[in-house]
One Martini backbone bead per residue (centre of mass of N, CA, C, O) as a GRO file, in nm:
protein
  290
    1ASP     BB    1   1.780   1.477  -1.740
    2GLU     BB    2   1.847   1.175  -1.728
    3LYS     BB    3   1.827   1.183  -1.392
    4GLU     BB    4   1.542   1.260  -1.401
    5LEU     BB    5   1.410   1.058  -1.544
    6SER     BB    6   1.479   0.828  -1.413
    7ALA     BB    7   1.360   0.877  -1.127
    8LYS     BB    8   1.061   0.869  -1.274
    9THR     BB    9   1.100   0.562  -1.428
   10ASN     BB   10   1.171   0.346  -1.165
   11ILE     BB   11   0.863   0.268  -1.096
   12LEU     BB   12   0.849   0.094  -1.341
   13ALA     BB   13   0.666  -0.221  -1.454
   14CYS     BB   14   0.618  -0.524  -1.515
   15PRO     BB   15   0.315  -0.702  -1.512
   16ILE     BB   16   0.426  -1.003  -1.501
   17CYS     BB   17   0.705  -0.954  -1.271
   18TYR     BB   18   0.779  -0.664  -1.134
   19ASN     BB   19   1.001  -0.562  -1.303
   20ALA     BB   20   1.191  -0.347  -1.425
   21VAL     BB   21   1.186  -0.097  -1.660
   22ILE     BB   22   1.376   0.009  -1.976
   23HIS     BB   23   1.452   0.251  -2.152
   24LYS     BB   24   1.434   0.311  -2.516
   25GLY     BB   25   1.517   0.581  -2.545
   26ASP     BB   26   1.252   0.804  -2.594
   27PRO     BB   27   0.999   0.738  -2.362
   28GLY     BB   28   0.740   0.916  -2.390
   29LEU     BB   29   0.590   1.082  -2.115
   30THR     BB   30   0.468   1.324  -2.211
   31LEU     BB   31   0.227   1.512  -2.355
   32GLU     BB   32   0.476   1.455  -2.594
   33THR     BB   33   0.431   1.173  -2.704
   34LYS     BB   34   0.634   0.938  -2.887
   35PRO     BB   35   0.583   0.709  -3.127
   36GLY     BB   36   0.756   0.411  -3.004
   37SER     BB   37   0.818   0.428  -2.743
   38SER     BB   38   1.020   0.220  -2.508
   39PHE     BB   39   1.002  -0.069  -2.299
   40GLU     BB   40   1.196  -0.295  -2.094
   41CYS     BB   41   1.249  -0.576  -1.944
   42SER     BB   42   1.486  -0.703  -1.709
   43THR     BB   43   1.397  -0.998  -1.739
   44CYS     BB   44   1.165  -1.097  -2.000
   45LYS     BB   45   1.207  -0.873  -2.220
   46LYS     BB   46   0.968  -0.711  -2.253
   47SER     BB   47   0.777  -0.507  -2.459
   48TYR     BB   48   0.691  -0.138  -2.433
   49TYR     BB   49   0.449   0.088  -2.581
   50SER     BB   50   0.396   0.411  -2.722
   51ASN     BB   51   0.213   0.649  -2.826
   52LYS     BB   52   0.025   0.964  -2.850
   53ILE     BB   53  -0.057   0.911  -2.508
   54TYR     BB   54   0.058   0.638  -2.434
   55LEU     BB   55   0.150   0.381  -2.200
   56ASP     BB   56   0.148   0.023  -2.230
   57LEU     BB   57   0.091  -0.194  -1.933
   58THR     BB   58  -0.019  -0.455  -2.020
   59VAL     BB   59  -0.011  -0.745  -2.057
   60SER     BB   60  -0.128  -0.762  -2.367
   61SER     BB   61   0.063  -0.612  -2.482
   62GLY     BB   62   0.110  -0.678  -2.846
   63ALA     BB   63  -0.123  -0.853  -2.917
   64LYS     BB   64  -0.249  -0.960  -3.218
   65GLU     BB   65  -0.500  -1.192  -3.125
   66TYR     BB   66  -0.554  -1.169  -2.868
   67THR     BB   67  -0.845  -1.185  -2.652
   68GLU     BB   68  -1.065  -1.015  -2.407
   69SER     BB   69  -1.313  -0.977  -2.185
   70THR     BB   70  -1.491  -0.710  -1.985
   71PRO     BB   71  -1.662  -0.623  -1.784
   72PRO     BB   72  -1.896  -0.403  -1.766
   73SER     BB   73  -1.774  -0.177  -1.539
   74ILE     BB   74  -1.554  -0.141  -1.777
   75GLU     BB   75  -1.671  -0.117  -2.076
   76ILE     BB   76  -1.826   0.146  -2.065
   77PHE     BB   77  -1.544   0.319  -2.017
   78ARG     BB   78  -1.432   0.215  -2.327
   79THR     BB   79  -1.633   0.410  -2.446
   80PRO     BB   80  -1.664   0.707  -2.619
   81LEU     BB   81  -1.914   0.822  -2.514
   82VAL     BB   82  -1.856   0.829  -2.205
   83SER     BB   83  -1.578   0.947  -2.220
   84PHE     BB   84  -1.705   1.216  -2.303
   85LEU     BB   85  -1.940   1.267  -2.082
   86TYR     BB   86  -1.807   1.243  -1.823
   87GLU     BB   87  -1.731   1.605  -1.795
   88ARG     BB   88  -2.039   1.660  -1.952
   89GLY     BB   89  -2.240   1.507  -1.677
   90TRP     BB   90  -2.161   1.230  -1.539
   91ARG     BB   91  -2.014   1.340  -1.281
   92GLN     BB   92  -2.213   1.570  -1.173
   93SER     BB   93  -2.428   1.355  -1.087
   94PHE     BB   94  -2.273   1.303  -0.807
   95SER     BB   95  -2.401   1.517  -0.638
   96ILE     BB   96  -2.714   1.435  -0.642
   97TRP     BB   97  -2.702   1.100  -0.578
   98GLY     BB   98  -2.393   1.083  -0.384
   99GLY     BB   99  -2.273   1.356  -0.238
  100PHE     BB  100  -2.069   1.483  -0.398
  101PRO     BB  101  -1.880   1.789  -0.376
  102GLY     BB  102  -1.661   1.810  -0.587
  103PRO     BB  103  -1.331   1.830  -0.711
  104ASP     BB  104  -1.245   2.058  -0.538
  105LYS     BB  105  -1.341   1.964  -0.245
  106GLU     BB  106  -1.202   1.672  -0.286
  107PHE     BB  107  -0.899   1.783  -0.313
  108GLY     BB  108  -0.899   1.920  -0.025
  109LEU     BB  109  -0.928   1.652   0.127
  110ALA     BB  110  -0.696   1.506   0.005
  111LYS     BB  111  -0.460   1.696   0.089
  112ASP     BB  112  -0.475   1.635   0.397
  113TYR     BB  113  -0.393   1.333   0.368
  114LEU     BB  114  -0.127   1.377   0.188
  115LYS     BB  115   0.081   1.551   0.359
  116PRO     BB  116   0.315   1.329   0.421
  117VAL     BB  117   0.376   1.298   0.067
  118LEU     BB  118   0.456   1.554  -0.019
  119GLY     BB  119   0.683   1.564  -0.310
  120GLY     BB  120   0.592   1.311  -0.434
  121ASN     BB  121   0.426   1.049  -0.587
  122ILE     BB  122   0.119   0.998  -0.820
  123ILE     BB  123  -0.147   0.792  -0.843
  124ASP     BB  124  -0.418   0.826  -1.082
  125ALA     BB  125  -0.664   0.601  -1.036
  126SER     BB  126  -0.892   0.596  -1.254
  127CYS     BB  127  -0.884   0.894  -1.412
  128ALA     BB  128  -1.031   0.904  -1.690
  129SER     BB  129  -1.026   1.245  -1.783
  130GLY     BB  130  -0.832   1.412  -1.536
  131LEU     BB  131  -0.931   1.589  -1.316
  132PHE     BB  132  -0.700   1.519  -1.097
  133THR     BB  133  -0.459   1.552  -1.252
  134ARG     BB  134  -0.480   1.844  -1.301
  135LEU     BB  135  -0.482   1.915  -0.991
  136PHE     BB  136  -0.203   1.777  -0.914
  137SER     BB  137  -0.029   1.922  -1.109
  138LYS     BB  138  -0.121   2.237  -1.077
  139SER     BB  139  -0.009   2.220  -0.767
  140ASP     BB  140   0.293   2.125  -0.720
  141LEU     BB  141   0.313   1.897  -0.504
  142PHE     BB  142   0.431   1.673  -0.723
  143SER     BB  143   0.680   1.520  -0.881
  144LEU     BB  144   0.464   1.289  -0.976
  145VAL     BB  145   0.213   1.213  -1.229
  146VAL     BB  146  -0.018   0.918  -1.287
  147ALA     BB  147  -0.230   0.850  -1.550
  148LEU     BB  148  -0.454   0.578  -1.470
  149ASP     BB  149  -0.592   0.321  -1.706
  150PHE     BB  150  -0.793   0.101  -1.913
  151SER     BB  151  -0.905   0.337  -2.098
  152GLU     BB  152  -0.849   0.465  -2.384
  153SER     BB  153  -1.058   0.695  -2.421
  154MET     BB  154  -0.994   0.830  -2.156
  155LEU     BB  155  -0.681   0.880  -2.224
  156GLN     BB  156  -0.785   1.066  -2.468
  157GLN     BB  157  -0.935   1.283  -2.266
  158CYS     BB  158  -0.689   1.335  -2.100
  159HIS     BB  159  -0.530   1.451  -2.284
  160GLU     BB  160  -0.701   1.680  -2.408
  161PHE     BB  161  -0.735   1.833  -2.150
  162ASN     BB  162  -0.436   1.895  -2.087
  163LYS     BB  163  -0.386   2.050  -2.360
  164GLN     BB  164  -0.606   2.291  -2.271
  165GLU     BB  165  -0.487   2.336  -2.006
  166GLU     BB  166  -0.405   2.628  -1.808
  167GLY     BB  167  -0.084   2.547  -1.684
  168MET     BB  168   0.007   2.292  -1.793
  169PRO     BB  169   0.232   2.040  -1.694
  170LYS     BB  170   0.486   1.834  -1.889
  171GLU     BB  171   0.695   1.705  -1.699
  172ASN     BB  172   0.491   1.564  -1.449
  173VAL     BB  173   0.305   1.392  -1.669
  174ILE     BB  174   0.180   1.056  -1.712
  175LEU     BB  175   0.043   0.794  -1.932
  176VAL     BB  176  -0.110   0.485  -1.825
  177ARG     BB  177  -0.205   0.168  -1.927
  178ALA     BB  178  -0.390  -0.026  -1.692
  179ASP     BB  179  -0.436  -0.268  -1.430
  180ILE     BB  180  -0.567  -0.252  -1.107
  181ALA     BB  181  -0.457  -0.568  -1.062
  182ARG     BB  182  -0.187  -0.481  -1.236
  183LEU     BB  183   0.056  -0.296  -1.140
  184PRO     BB  184   0.322  -0.113  -1.309
  185PHE     BB  185   0.496  -0.142  -1.018
  186VAL     BB  186   0.709  -0.107  -0.806
  187SER     BB  187   0.777  -0.216  -0.516
  188SER     BB  188   0.783   0.050  -0.297
  189SER     BB  189   0.747   0.332  -0.509
  190VAL     BB  190   0.482   0.467  -0.391
  191ASP     BB  191   0.350   0.751  -0.213
  192ALA     BB  192   0.054   0.778  -0.391
  193VAL     BB  193  -0.316   0.683  -0.407
  194HIS     BB  194  -0.579   0.789  -0.625
  195ALA     BB  195  -0.950   0.707  -0.619
  196GLY     BB  196  -1.206   0.836  -0.809
  197ALA     BB  197  -1.465   0.701  -0.822
  198ALA     BB  198  -1.378   0.350  -0.829
  199LEU     BB  199  -1.423   0.107  -0.646
  200HIS     BB  200  -1.712   0.014  -0.738
  201CYS     BB  201  -1.586  -0.079  -1.037
  202TRP     BB  202  -1.415  -0.270  -0.941
  203PRO     BB  203  -1.438  -0.626  -0.962
  204SER     BB  204  -1.165  -0.646  -0.734
  205PRO     BB  205  -1.106  -0.467  -0.473
  206SER     BB  206  -0.901  -0.650  -0.324
  207SER     BB  207  -0.692  -0.665  -0.568
  208ALA     BB  208  -0.636  -0.387  -0.588
  209VAL     BB  209  -0.560  -0.283  -0.270
  210ALA     BB  210  -0.320  -0.508  -0.284
  211GLU     BB  211  -0.175  -0.347  -0.518
  212ILE     BB  212  -0.143  -0.085  -0.358
  213SER     BB  213   0.004  -0.205  -0.103
  214ARG     BB  214   0.259  -0.292  -0.270
  215VAL     BB  215   0.350   0.009  -0.415
  216LEU     BB  216   0.377   0.108  -0.143
  217ARG     BB  217   0.531   0.292   0.055
  218PRO     BB  218   0.636   0.351   0.352
  219GLY     BB  219   0.388   0.580   0.421
  220GLY     BB  220   0.169   0.550   0.225
  221VAL     BB  221  -0.097   0.680   0.065
  222PHE     BB  222  -0.462   0.623   0.053
  223VAL     BB  223  -0.706   0.741  -0.176
  224ALA     BB  224  -1.073   0.750  -0.163
  225THR     BB  225  -1.391   0.727  -0.356
  226THR     BB  226  -1.749   0.661  -0.273
  227TYR     BB  227  -2.001   0.455  -0.177
  228ILE     BB  228  -2.313   0.430   0.050
  229VAL     BB  229  -2.554   0.186   0.135
  230ASP     BB  230  -2.735   0.301   0.409
  231GLY     BB  231  -2.911   0.382   0.646
  232ILE     BB  232  -3.223   0.299   0.540
  233TYR     BB  233  -3.125   0.059   0.356
  234GLY     BB  234  -3.007  -0.125   0.601
  235THR     BB  235  -3.323  -0.246   0.648
  236ILE     BB  236  -3.309  -0.416   0.405
  237PRO     BB  237  -3.390  -0.703   0.304
  238PHE     BB  238  -3.135  -0.898   0.138
  239LEU     BB  239  -2.919  -0.672   0.050
  240SER     BB  240  -2.675  -0.872   0.023
  241THR     BB  241  -2.796  -1.040  -0.207
  242ILE     BB  242  -2.840  -0.815  -0.401
  243ARG     BB  243  -2.561  -0.735  -0.440
  244GLN     BB  244  -2.448  -0.995  -0.526
  245ASN     BB  245  -2.623  -0.992  -0.800
  246ILE     BB  246  -2.518  -0.754  -0.918
  247GLY     BB  247  -2.211  -0.822  -0.923
  248GLN     BB  248  -2.246  -1.058  -1.118
  249LEU     BB  249  -2.358  -0.880  -1.362
  250THR     BB  250  -2.145  -0.631  -1.343
  251SER     BB  251  -1.877  -0.602  -1.136
  252SER     BB  252  -1.986  -0.444  -0.924
  253HIS     BB  253  -1.971  -0.256  -0.613
  254ILE     BB  254  -2.154  -0.247  -0.305
  255PHE     BB  255  -2.170  -0.064  -0.017
  256LEU     BB  256  -2.257  -0.083   0.355
  257SER     BB  257  -1.999   0.035   0.495
  258GLU     BB  258  -1.733   0.123   0.656
  259SER     BB  259  -1.646  -0.143   0.807
  260GLU     BB  260  -1.574  -0.269   0.529
  261LEU     BB  261  -1.365  -0.072   0.414
  262LYS     BB  262  -1.173  -0.124   0.642
  263ASP     BB  263  -1.136  -0.441   0.626
  264LEU     BB  264  -1.022  -0.396   0.328
  265CYS     BB  265  -0.765  -0.257   0.413
  266THR     BB  266  -0.656  -0.460   0.638
  267ALA     BB  267  -0.628  -0.712   0.457
  268CYS     BB  268  -0.412  -0.549   0.266
  269GLY     BB  269  -0.218  -0.372   0.470
  270LEU     BB  270  -0.377  -0.133   0.608
  271VAL     BB  271  -0.365   0.158   0.797
  272ASP     BB  272  -0.521   0.417   0.932
  273PHE     BB  273  -0.804   0.466   0.918
  274THR     BB  274  -1.009   0.698   0.757
  275CYS     BB  275  -1.294   0.943   0.723
  276VAL     BB  276  -1.563   1.086   0.508
  277ARG     BB  277  -1.892   1.236   0.516
  278ASN     BB  278  -2.184   1.294   0.244
  279GLY     BB  279  -2.388   1.056   0.282
  280PRO     BB  280  -2.292   0.828   0.064
  281PHE     BB  281  -2.042   0.966   0.062
  282ILE     BB  282  -1.665   0.874   0.065
  283MET     BB  283  -1.380   0.928   0.231
  284LEU     BB  284  -1.056   0.752   0.233
  285SER     BB  285  -0.800   0.666   0.441
  286ALA     BB  286  -0.464   0.482   0.410
  287THR     BB  287  -0.177   0.288   0.532
  288LYS     BB  288   0.148   0.212   0.508
  289PRO     BB  289   0.358   0.056   0.692
  290ARG     BB  290   0.682   0.105   0.843
   0.00000   0.00000   0.00000
């Protein structure tokens, strides 16, 4: 058990110096997380603790007085109401206006892209209430599934849904609170990263994809879904300026073409970009070079 535990947790890193963290006592990483379980950075000696739900690996973890505001695109998903509604109507609306096929079909598409890394570990980045965390876990296609989100209330919902899900394994799922632009994983330690309907919500997609590229192993796969405003909308004058103004107000991003997403992946060190479309919906995949 100790050997298996070590194999699962040796990908975790301090978000400050990116060196491995070492668990102290019961690591508390399963669905039955024990409060107070802790990890310590092997270099800077900072400790990171879990509560009854998740392990907090944010930079500000443990700070007692320091706080900072987050962008609107992040803050809205930290509210308990939006987190509660996410799987109770919010996510379903993506199919109506965004062309999203739905979780089951999206999962099927993702599996095709992830075939080269089946059996490895996968990070469900910006997991929200855990729709895909549960699908990945129950599929038994990965040795470890990390449900990662910055929102405490989303991780709470993820935890509750995980407990209620019939046949949900407890031994290969961990919940981690982290910043997508400061991923708490050892460099070149992750086989796959999945980000469902999240790329457009990240304040800096380039910072996030660069971090994903850093943590992926050579041959590792990044799969993400988002939406593109192109087609007839691409003829609107000054659309790029409008997008920039919206981005400044909300810190979210509107993509205007497939080539823009390909360029983003290429700039962040990923290759073999490919994608599938359904109206505004796009699923993309890119790979860390071997």
